[in-house]
Coordinates of C-alpha atoms and ligand atoms in Angstrom, one line a residue:
Chain A
M217 CA -7.3 -10.2 45.7
G218 CA -4.0 -11.6 46.9
A219 CA -4.4 -14.7 44.9
A220 CA -5.1 -12.9 41.6
K221 CA -2.2 -10.7 42.1
M222 CA 0.1 -13.6 42.8
K223 CA -1.1 -15.3 39.7
D224 CA -0.4 -12.2 37.6
K225 CA 3.1 -12.1 39.0
L226 CA 3.7 -15.7 38.4
I227 CA 2.5 -15.4 34.8
Y228 CA 4.7 -12.4 34.3
A229 CA 7.6 -14.3 35.6
L230 CA 6.9 -17.1 33.2
F231 CA 6.9 -14.8 30.2
W232 CA 10.0 -13.1 31.4
L233 CA 11.6 -16.5 31.7
S234 CA 10.7 -17.3 28.1
G235 CA 12.4 -14.1 27.0
L236 CA 15.4 -15.0 29.1
I237 CA 15.6 -18.5 27.5
I238 CA 15.7 -17.1 24.0
V239 CA 18.4 -14.6 24.9
A240 CA 20.4 -17.3 26.8
I241 CA 20.2 -19.8 23.9
L242 CA 21.4 -17.1 21.4
L243 CA 24.2 -15.9 23.6
S244 CA 25.5 -19.3 24.5
I245 CA 25.5 -20.4 20.8
V246 CA 27.2 -17.3 19.6
G247 CA 29.5 -17.3 22.7
Y248 CA 30.5 -20.9 22.2
V249 CA 31.1 -20.4 18.4
L250 CA 33.1 -17.3 19.2
I251 CA 35.3 -19.0 21.9
K252 CA 35.9 -22.1 19.8
G253 CA 36.7 -20.2 16.6
F254 CA 38.4 -17.3 18.2
S255 CA 42.0 -18.6 17.9
V256 CA 41.7 -18.7 14.1
I257 CA 39.9 -15.5 13.5
S258 CA 42.1 -12.8 12.1
L259 CA 42.1 -10.4 9.2
D260 CA 44.2 -13.0 7.3
F261 CA 41.6 -15.6 7.9
L262 CA 39.0 -13.4 6.4
L263 CA 41.1 -12.1 3.5
Q264 CA 43.4 -14.9 2.4
S265 CA 42.4 -17.7 0.0
P266 CA 42.2 -21.1 1.5
R267 CA 45.1 -23.5 1.0
K268 CA 45.3 -27.3 1.5
A269 CA 41.5 -27.8 1.4
G270 CA 41.1 -25.1 4.0
A271 CA 43.5 -26.5 6.5
E272 CA 45.6 -23.4 5.9
G273 CA 45.1 -19.9 4.7
G274 CA 41.8 -18.1 5.0
I275 CA 38.3 -18.3 3.7
F276 CA 38.1 -15.4 1.4
T277 CA 37.0 -17.2 -1.7
T278 CA 34.1 -18.7 0.2
V279 CA 33.0 -15.3 1.4
I280 CA 33.0 -14.1 -2.2
G281 CA 31.2 -17.2 -3.3
T282 CA 28.5 -16.7 -0.6
L283 CA 27.9 -13.1 -1.5
Y284 CA 27.9 -13.9 -5.2
L285 CA 25.4 -16.7 -4.9
T286 CA 23.1 -14.8 -2.5
L287 CA 23.1 -11.7 -4.7
L288 CA 22.4 -13.6 -7.8
A289 CA 19.5 -15.5 -6.1
L290 CA 18.0 -12.2 -4.8
L291 CA 18.4 -10.6 -8.2
M292 CA 16.2 -13.3 -9.6
A293 CA 13.8 -14.0 -6.8
V294 CA 13.0 -10.4 -5.5
P295 CA 11.6 -9.1 -8.8
I296 CA 9.7 -12.3 -9.6
G297 CA 8.4 -12.8 -6.0
T298 CA 7.4 -9.1 -5.6
G299 CA 5.9 -9.2 -9.0
A300 CA 3.8 -12.2 -8.2
A301 CA 2.7 -10.7 -5.0
I302 CA 1.6 -7.5 -6.8
Y303 CA -0.2 -9.5 -9.3
L304 CA -2.0 -11.6 -6.6
Q305 CA -2.9 -8.6 -4.4
E306 CA -3.6 -5.8 -6.8
Y307 CA -4.5 -7.2 -10.2
A308 CA -6.0 -10.7 -9.9
S309 CA -9.6 -11.0 -8.8
D310 CA -10.2 -13.3 -5.8
Q311 CA -12.0 -15.7 -8.0
S312 CA -9.3 -16.0 -10.6
R313 CA -8.3 -19.6 -11.1
F314 CA -4.8 -18.7 -12.1
A315 CA -4.4 -16.5 -9.0
R316 CA -5.5 -19.4 -6.8
M317 CA -3.1 -21.7 -8.6
V318 CA -0.2 -19.3 -8.1
N319 CA -1.1 -19.0 -4.4
L320 CA -1.3 -22.7 -3.9
T321 CA 2.0 -23.3 -5.8
A322 CA 3.8 -20.7 -3.6
E323 CA 2.5 -22.3 -0.5
T324 CA 3.5 -25.8 -1.6
L325 CA 6.9 -24.6 -2.7
A326 CA 7.5 -23.1 0.7
G327 CA 7.1 -26.5 2.3
I328 CA 9.4 -28.5 0.1
P329 CA 12.7 -29.4 1.7
S330 CA 15.6 -27.7 0.1
I331 CA 17.5 -30.8 -0.8
I332 CA 14.7 -31.6 -3.3
F333 CA 15.4 -28.3 -5.0
G334 CA 19.1 -29.2 -4.9
L335 CA 18.4 -32.5 -6.6
F336 CA 16.3 -30.8 -9.3
G337 CA 19.0 -28.2 -9.8
F338 CA 21.6 -30.9 -10.1
V339 CA 19.7 -33.0 -12.7
F340 CA 18.1 -30.1 -14.6
L341 CA 20.6 -27.2 -14.5
V342 CA 23.9 -28.9 -13.9
I343 CA 23.5 -31.9 -16.1
L344 CA 20.7 -31.4 -18.6
L345 CA 21.3 -27.7 -19.3
N346 CA 24.9 -28.3 -19.0
L347 CA 25.5 -25.4 -16.7
G348 CA 27.8 -27.5 -14.6
W349 CA 28.5 -26.8 -11.0
S350 CA 28.3 -23.1 -11.1
I351 CA 27.2 -19.9 -9.4
L352 CA 24.4 -19.8 -12.0
S353 CA 23.1 -23.3 -11.2
G354 CA 23.4 -22.6 -7.5
G355 CA 21.9 -19.1 -7.8
I356 CA 18.9 -20.4 -9.7
T357 CA 18.3 -23.2 -7.2
L358 CA 18.5 -20.7 -4.3
A359 CA 16.2 -18.3 -6.1
I360 CA 13.6 -21.0 -6.4
M361 CA 14.0 -21.9 -2.8
I362 CA 13.5 -18.4 -1.5
L363 CA 10.8 -17.4 -4.0
P364 CA 7.9 -18.5 -1.8
T365 CA 9.1 -16.6 1.2
I366 CA 9.6 -13.5 -0.8
T367 CA 6.2 -13.8 -2.4
R368 CA 4.4 -14.5 0.8
T369 CA 5.9 -11.7 2.8
A370 CA 5.5 -9.3 0.0
Q371 CA 1.8 -10.3 -0.2
E372 CA 1.3 -9.8 3.5
A373 CA 3.1 -6.4 3.3
I374 CA 0.9 -5.3 0.5
L375 CA -2.2 -6.5 2.4
T376 CA -1.4 -4.1 5.2
V377 CA -1.6 -1.1 2.9
P378 CA -4.9 0.7 3.8
V379 CA -7.5 0.5 1.1
E380 CA -8.0 4.2 1.5
Y381 CA -4.6 4.9 -0.1
R382 CA -5.6 3.0 -3.2
E383 CA -9.0 4.7 -3.4
N384 CA -7.5 8.2 -2.9
S385 CA -4.8 7.6 -5.4
L386 CA -7.2 6.3 -8.0
A387 CA -9.7 9.0 -7.3
L388 CA -6.9 11.5 -8.1
G389 CA -6.7 10.0 -11.5
A390 CA -3.8 7.8 -11.0
S391 CA -3.6 4.5 -12.9
K392 CA -3.4 1.2 -11.2
W393 CA 0.3 0.9 -11.9
Q394 CA 1.0 4.5 -10.7
T395 CA -0.8 3.7 -7.5
T396 CA 1.1 0.5 -7.0
Q397 CA 4.4 2.2 -7.7
K398 CA 4.0 5.4 -5.8
V399 CA 1.8 4.5 -2.9
I400 CA 1.6 0.8 -2.4
L401 CA 5.1 -0.4 -2.9
P402 CA 6.7 2.4 -0.8
F403 CA 4.3 1.6 2.1
A404 CA 4.9 -2.1 1.8
L405 CA 8.6 -1.9 1.4
P406 CA 9.6 -2.5 5.1
G407 CA 7.6 -5.7 5.0
I408 CA 9.1 -6.8 1.7
I409 CA 12.6 -6.1 3.1
T410 CA 11.8 -8.4 6.0
G411 CA 11.1 -11.2 3.6
V412 CA 14.3 -10.5 1.8
I413 CA 16.3 -10.6 5.1
L414 CA 14.7 -14.0 6.0
S415 CA 15.6 -15.2 2.5
I416 CA 19.2 -14.0 2.8
G417 CA 19.5 -16.0 6.0
R418 CA 18.2 -19.0 4.3
A419 CA 20.4 -18.7 1.3
I420 CA 23.5 -18.1 3.4
G421 CA 22.7 -21.2 5.6
E422 CA 22.0 -23.6 2.7
T423 CA 24.5 -26.4 2.2
A424 CA 23.4 -29.7 0.7
A425 CA 21.5 -28.2 -2.2
L426 CA 24.4 -26.0 -3.0
I427 CA 27.0 -28.7 -3.0
L428 CA 24.8 -30.4 -5.6
T429 CA 24.5 -27.3 -7.8
A430 CA 27.4 -24.9 -7.1
G431 CA 29.9 -27.5 -6.2
S432 CA 32.6 -27.1 -3.6
S433 CA 35.5 -25.5 -5.4
L434 CA 37.8 -23.4 -3.4
G435 CA 39.0 -21.3 -6.3
M436 CA 38.1 -17.7 -6.7
P437 CA 34.9 -17.5 -8.8
L438 CA 35.2 -15.0 -11.6
S439 CA 32.1 -15.5 -13.6
V440 CA 28.7 -16.9 -12.9
F441 CA 29.8 -20.1 -14.8
D442 CA 32.5 -20.9 -12.2
P443 CA 31.8 -23.3 -9.4
T444 CA 32.2 -22.0 -5.9
R445 CA 31.9 -23.0 -2.2
T446 CA 29.9 -20.9 0.2
M447 CA 30.9 -20.3 3.8
S448 CA 28.3 -22.7 5.1
V449 CA 29.4 -25.5 2.7
H450 CA 33.0 -24.8 3.7
L451 CA 32.3 -25.1 7.4
Y452 CA 30.3 -28.3 6.8
L453 CA 33.2 -29.8 4.8
L454 CA 35.8 -28.7 7.3
A455 CA 33.9 -30.4 10.1
M456 CA 32.7 -33.4 8.2
E457 CA 36.0 -34.3 6.6
G458 CA 37.9 -33.6 9.9
I459 CA 40.1 -31.0 8.3
S460 CA 39.9 -28.5 11.2
L461 CA 37.1 -28.1 13.7
E462 CA 38.6 -24.8 14.9
R463 CA 38.5 -23.4 11.4
A464 CA 34.9 -24.6 11.0
F465 CA 34.0 -22.6 14.1
G466 CA 35.9 -19.6 12.8
T467 CA 33.9 -19.8 9.6
A468 CA 30.7 -20.2 11.6
F469 CA 31.6 -17.1 13.5
L470 CA 32.0 -15.1 10.3
V471 CA 28.7 -16.5 9.0
I472 CA 27.0 -15.1 12.1
V473 CA 28.8 -11.8 11.7
L474 CA 27.7 -11.6 8.1
I475 CA 24.1 -12.2 9.0
V476 CA 24.2 -9.7 11.8
I477 CA 25.7 -7.1 9.5
I478 CA 23.0 -7.7 6.9
N479 CA 20.2 -7.5 9.5
F480 CA 21.7 -4.3 10.8
L481 CA 21.9 -2.6 7.4
A482 CA 18.4 -3.7 6.5
N483 CA 17.0 -2.4 9.8
L484 CA 18.9 0.8 9.4
S485 CA 17.6 1.5 5.9
M486 CA 14.1 0.5 7.0
R487 CA 14.2 2.9 9.9
R488 CA 15.4 5.7 7.7
F489 CA 12.7 5.0 5.3
S490 CA 9.8 4.9 7.8
Q491 CA 11.1 8.0 9.5
A492 CA 10.9 9.8 6.2
M493 CA 7.3 8.7 5.8
H494 CA 5.8 9.2 9.3
Chain B
M264 CA -30.5 32.7 -16.7
E265 CA -30.3 29.3 -18.1
R266 CA -29.2 26.5 -15.9
I267 CA -26.1 24.5 -16.9
Y268 CA -26.1 20.9 -15.7
K269 CA -22.7 19.6 -14.9
I270 CA -23.7 16.1 -14.0
Q271 CA -26.9 14.2 -14.8
S272 CA -27.8 10.8 -13.6
Q273 CA -30.4 9.0 -15.6
N274 CA -32.3 6.0 -14.2
L275 CA -29.2 4.9 -12.3
D276 CA -29.4 1.5 -10.6
V277 CA -26.4 0.3 -8.6
F278 CA -26.0 -3.3 -7.4
Y279 CA -23.6 -4.9 -5.0
R280 CA -23.8 -8.4 -6.4
D281 CA -27.6 -9.1 -6.1
F282 CA -28.3 -6.4 -3.6
Q283 CA -29.7 -3.3 -5.3
A284 CA -28.3 -0.2 -3.5
L285 CA -29.8 2.5 -5.8
H286 CA -33.1 2.5 -7.6
A287 CA -33.5 4.6 -10.7
I288 CA -31.9 7.7 -9.6
N289 CA -32.5 10.8 -11.7
M290 CA -30.7 13.9 -10.6
D291 CA -29.5 17.0 -12.5
I292 CA -26.6 18.7 -10.8
E293 CA -26.1 22.3 -11.6
Q294 CA -22.8 23.7 -12.4
N295 CA -21.1 26.0 -9.9
K296 CA -23.6 25.1 -7.2
V297 CA -23.5 23.1 -4.1
T298 CA -25.7 20.0 -4.0
A299 CA -26.2 18.3 -0.7
L300 CA -27.2 14.7 -0.3
I301 CA -29.0 13.8 2.9
G302 CA -30.7 10.7 4.2
P303 CA -30.4 8.0 6.9
S304 CA -27.3 5.7 7.2
G305 CA -27.3 3.1 4.5
C306 CA -29.6 4.8 2.1
G307 CA -27.1 4.9 -0.7
K308 CA -25.6 8.4 -0.5
S309 CA -22.0 7.2 -0.7
T310 CA -22.9 4.7 -3.4
F311 CA -24.4 7.5 -5.5
L312 CA -21.4 9.7 -5.0
R313 CA -19.0 7.0 -5.9
S314 CA -20.9 6.2 -9.0
L315 CA -20.2 9.7 -10.3
N316 CA -16.5 9.1 -10.7
R317 CA -16.8 5.4 -11.3
L318 CA -15.1 4.5 -8.0
N319 CA -17.7 1.8 -7.3
E320 CA -16.2 -0.4 -9.9
L321 CA -13.2 -1.0 -7.7
I322 CA -15.4 -3.1 -5.5
A323 CA -15.7 -6.6 -6.9
G324 CA -19.3 -7.6 -7.8
T325 CA -20.8 -4.1 -8.4
S326 CA -22.8 -3.5 -11.5
I327 CA -24.7 -0.6 -12.9
K328 CA -27.7 0.2 -15.0
G329 CA -28.7 3.5 -16.4
Q330 CA -26.3 6.3 -17.2
V331 CA -24.4 9.3 -15.8
Y332 CA -23.6 12.2 -18.0
L333 CA -20.7 14.6 -17.3
D334 CA -21.1 17.7 -19.5
Q335 CA -23.7 15.8 -21.5
Q336 CA -21.3 13.0 -22.2
P337 CA -22.0 9.5 -20.9
I338 CA -19.4 8.2 -18.5
Y339 CA -20.5 4.6 -18.4
T340 CA -19.1 3.6 -21.8
K341 CA -16.3 1.3 -22.8
E342 CA -14.4 4.0 -24.5
L343 CA -14.4 6.4 -21.6
D344 CA -11.0 7.2 -20.1
V345 CA -11.5 6.6 -16.4
V346 CA -8.3 8.5 -15.5
A347 CA -9.5 11.6 -17.3
L348 CA -12.9 11.3 -15.7
R349 CA -11.4 11.1 -12.2
K350 CA -9.1 14.0 -12.9
K351 CA -12.2 16.1 -13.7
V352 CA -14.3 14.7 -10.9
G353 CA -12.3 14.8 -7.7
M354 CA -13.3 13.2 -4.4
V355 CA -12.9 13.9 -0.8
F356 CA -13.5 10.9 1.3
Q357 CA -15.3 10.7 4.6
K358 CA -12.1 9.8 6.5
P359 CA -9.2 12.1 5.6
S360 CA -6.5 9.8 4.3
V361 CA -3.2 11.5 3.7
F362 CA -0.5 9.5 2.0
P363 CA 2.5 8.6 4.2
M364 CA 4.6 11.3 2.6
S365 CA 5.4 14.9 3.2
I366 CA 2.7 17.6 3.0
Y367 CA 4.4 18.8 -0.2
D368 CA 4.4 15.4 -1.8
N369 CA 0.8 14.8 -0.9
I370 CA -0.2 17.9 -2.9
A371 CA 2.3 17.2 -5.6
Y372 CA 1.1 13.7 -6.1
G373 CA -1.7 14.4 -8.5
P374 CA 0.1 17.0 -10.7
R375 CA 3.1 14.7 -10.9
I376 CA 0.9 11.8 -12.0
H377 CA -0.6 14.0 -14.6
G378 CA 2.8 14.7 -16.0
I379 CA 3.9 17.9 -14.5
R380 CA 7.7 17.7 -13.9
Q381 CA 9.0 21.2 -13.4
K382 CA 9.8 22.0 -9.8
H383 CA 8.7 25.6 -9.9
Q384 CA 5.4 24.7 -11.6
I385 CA 4.7 22.1 -8.9
D386 CA 5.8 24.6 -6.2
N387 CA 3.2 27.0 -7.6
I388 CA 0.4 24.4 -7.6
V389 CA 1.2 23.4 -4.0
E390 CA 1.0 26.9 -2.8
R391 CA -2.1 27.8 -4.7
S392 CA -3.9 24.6 -3.6
L393 CA -2.9 25.0 0.0
R394 CA -4.1 28.6 -0.1
A395 CA -7.3 27.7 -1.7
A396 CA -7.9 25.1 1.0
N397 CA -7.1 27.7 3.8
L398 CA -4.1 25.7 5.0
W399 CA -1.2 27.6 3.6
E400 CA -0.7 29.9 6.6
E401 CA -0.5 26.9 9.0
V402 CA 1.9 24.7 7.1
N403 CA 4.0 26.8 4.7
N404 CA 7.0 26.6 7.1
R405 CA 6.9 22.8 7.3
L406 CA 6.0 21.6 3.8
N407 CA 8.5 18.8 4.1
S408 CA 7.3 17.3 7.3
P409 CA 5.1 14.2 7.2
A410 CA 1.5 14.9 6.5
S411 CA 0.4 12.4 9.2
R412 CA 1.6 14.8 11.9
L413 CA -1.2 17.3 11.0
S414 CA -4.4 17.5 13.1
G415 CA -7.5 15.9 11.8
G416 CA -9.0 19.1 10.6
Q417 CA -5.7 20.1 8.9
Q418 CA -5.6 16.7 7.2
Q419 CA -9.1 17.1 5.9
R420 CA -8.1 20.5 4.4
L421 CA -4.9 18.9 3.0
V422 CA -7.0 16.2 1.3
I423 CA -9.1 19.0 -0.2
A424 CA -6.0 20.8 -1.3
R425 CA -4.7 17.6 -2.9
V426 CA -7.9 17.3 -4.9
L427 CA -7.7 21.0 -5.9
A428 CA -4.1 20.4 -7.1
V429 CA -5.3 18.2 -10.0
D430 CA -7.6 21.1 -11.1
P431 CA -10.9 19.2 -11.2
E432 CA -14.2 20.6 -12.3
V433 CA -16.4 18.8 -9.8
I434 CA -15.6 18.0 -6.2
L435 CA -17.5 15.1 -4.5
M436 CA -17.3 15.3 -0.7
D437 CA -18.5 12.4 1.4
E438 CA -19.2 13.7 4.9
P439 CA -16.1 15.8 5.0
A440 CA -17.0 17.3 8.3
S441 CA -17.9 14.2 10.2
A442 CA -14.5 14.1 12.0
L443 CA -14.2 17.8 12.6
D444 CA -14.7 20.0 15.6
P445 CA -17.2 23.0 15.3
I446 CA -14.5 25.5 14.4
S447 CA -12.9 23.3 11.7
T448 CA -16.4 22.6 10.4
S449 CA -17.3 26.2 10.0
R450 CA -14.0 26.9 8.3
L451 CA -14.8 24.0 6.0
E452 CA -18.2 25.4 5.2
E453 CA -16.6 28.8 4.4
L454 CA -14.2 27.0 2.2
I455 CA -17.0 25.3 0.3
A456 CA -18.8 28.6 -0.2
K457 CA -15.6 30.0 -1.6
L458 CA -14.9 27.0 -3.8
K459 CA -18.3 26.9 -5.5
N460 CA -17.4 29.9 -7.7
K461 CA -14.9 27.7 -9.5
Y462 CA -16.2 24.2 -8.9
T463 CA -19.4 22.2 -8.9
I464 CA -19.7 20.6 -5.5
V465 CA -21.7 17.5 -4.3
I466 CA -21.6 17.0 -0.6
V467 CA -23.0 14.2 1.5
T468 CA -23.8 15.2 5.0
H469 CA -25.7 13.9 8.0
N470 CA -26.0 17.4 9.4
M471 CA -29.3 19.0 8.3
Q472 CA -28.2 22.5 9.4
Q473 CA -25.0 22.1 7.4
A474 CA -27.0 21.1 4.3
A475 CA -29.2 24.1 4.8
R476 CA -26.2 26.4 5.3
V477 CA -23.9 25.4 2.5
S478 CA -26.1 24.0 -0.3
D479 CA -28.2 25.3 -3.2
Y480 CA -29.8 22.0 -3.9
T481 CA -30.6 19.1 -1.6
G482 CA -31.5 15.6 -2.4
F483 CA -33.1 13.3 0.1
F484 CA -32.3 9.6 -0.2
L485 CA -34.2 6.8 1.5
N486 CA -33.6 3.0 1.0
G487 CA -31.7 3.6 -2.3
E488 CA -34.3 5.9 -3.7
L489 CA -34.2 9.6 -4.3
I490 CA -37.3 10.7 -2.5
E491 CA -37.1 14.4 -3.2
F492 CA -34.7 16.7 -4.9
N493 CA -35.2 20.4 -4.9
Q494 CA -33.7 23.8 -4.2
T495 CA -32.5 23.7 -0.6
D496 CA -34.7 26.6 0.6
E497 CA -37.7 24.9 -0.9
L498 CA -36.9 21.4 0.4
F499 CA -36.4 22.5 3.9
V500 CA -39.3 24.9 4.1
N501 CA -41.8 23.1 1.9
P502 CA -41.0 19.4 1.7
R503 CA -43.4 17.8 -0.8
D504 CA -43.0 14.3 0.5
K505 CA -44.1 13.3 3.9
R506 CA -41.0 11.2 4.4
T507 CA -38.8 14.1 3.7
E508 CA -40.6 16.2 6.2
D509 CA -40.3 13.5 8.8
Y510 CA -36.6 13.2 8.2
I511 CA -35.7 16.9 8.3
T512 CA -37.8 17.5 11.3
G513 CA -36.1 14.6 13.1
R514 CA -39.2 12.4 13.3
F515 CA -37.5 9.6 11.6
G516 CA -36.1 6.3 12.9
Ligands
ATP666 N1 -19.1 -2.9 -0.7 C1 -20.4 -3.2 -0.5 N2 -20.9 -4.4 -0.6 C2 -22.2 -4.7 -0.4 N3 -23.1 -3.8 0.0 C3 -22.7 -2.6 0.2 C4 -21.3 -2.2 -0.1 N4 -21.2 -0.9 0.2 C5 -22.4 -0.5 0.6 N5 -23.3 -1.5 0.6 C6 -24.7 -1.4 0.9 O1 -25.4 -0.5 0.1 C7 -26.3 0.3 0.8 C8 -25.9 1.8 0.6 O2 -24.6 2.0 1.2 P1 -24.0 3.5 1.3 O3 -22.6 3.3 1.8 O4 -24.1 4.1 -0.1 O5 -24.9 4.2 2.3 P2 -24.8 5.7 2.9 O6 -26.0 6.4 2.6 O7 -23.5 6.3 2.4 O8 -24.7 5.4 4.4 P3 -23.8 6.2 5.6 O9 -24.6 7.5 5.8 O10 -23.8 5.3 6.7 O11 -22.5 6.5 5.0 C9 -26.2 -0.1 2.3 O12 -27.3 -1.0 2.5 C10 -24.9 -0.9 2.3 O13 -25.0 -1.9 3.2
MG667 MG1 -21.7 6.9 3.3

């Protein structure tokens, strides 16, 4: 009896330790970034445009560029990805060749390194279609990159909708589309949003593919045809070109803050939503 | 008085891929009566019920031979509007499955889908349906709270109210009392007795006493065949087939 209990305790301690390691890693990274970047963080740093390649001024244009690009990518990828997921889960039969092809494609796309998308975007969008380094080129590239994640998570979310909901809705005389719209999507929404959050994280963190497609201009982007620089690209260049490590850390800190805010908002809306349902 | 048949199935075969679940079912279901379907597990009761509102076709690989008539019109035709059929032939499933929305929205779901937009009209339907399902008194002060917080018996009545809200002509019930306690069950049986004035009801039940209590007609299924179909009094007192007798007297596997 004593030995079994000891073993239980030991295992418990190991799991607890795993938890601790995760928290410790996160805290030390965020803490380190915060300490290193703290001296440059101020409202001015956030709200002023960069000067002298970012050595002076703030990072405002890169914040705008980041939001602009991410939003554009989501605007394209969320409807297409969710649409594909709905098609695969609700409309296509399991044997359908096309459905299997879509599935396989999404899976393969998910495994392709982002720089390949960047290269494609550079050659096809920037040069061939003559879109230049622009928010449009970058946004399309990002959209392609996050499409598999959004499709997959939406598929999984739709899969969790109990089949009884479908049957009950259809038995009440609802069409397939009404059922999808009024029962399936609302129920799957939290899962779909999870995929969107993951994608936002990926989009915000992307660098190389964006340098190839959106460029690295520090000017204020006004339209989707303007080039821009995202915060992650900015911090990469600040560090890489030895402009200012401090400012790179300051930018890194704000990237973390941005992601935390987005996570928080998404969680909040999700909780609201599921409280309204259950 | 002449009998009016609401639903008639004619030589109905149902297959799940190459497994034949129903064999040449012929049954005439009388209007404004309760018809009970009994038989051991797996004999095809649910399959039969689900073929009356074409719900079987949601399962990949099902196919059908024969025909089912609703008001003398065939339902297995290309031209038939399945949505209209299912609006007329409502279904209460074995497991009450309320949508993850408020009580009100659950009831309003059907009417809204069928194009009713005006709030006061929907309010009326919600109240009328909940009253008809004997649930109004218990929930009228919390219509906006989530339906999932209701008890099992209340959820079952909510599901019935949701079906009533689309104003069907036929109500199919698949073991509606299987998850209910004796009190809820007897309330449900009272409800069925009340509803048959307006609707034609087909109910699957494993409970012989229940079939005897609530139904006018009873059909006994075995291995995908309809062994005997008769007025309930007759079938329970004077079963013609030995297998029916064995089943209703409990001498069956
Ligand atoms: N989706 C399906 N795919 C394949 N076979 C099925 C399917 N649904 C039912 N069957 C088979 O068809 C036969 C009839 O099933 P059905 O559900 O109609 O029986 P039942 O009389 O309703 O049983 P119970 O009283 O247990 O609910 C069974 O042998 C069952 O295994
Ligand atoms: Mg059944």
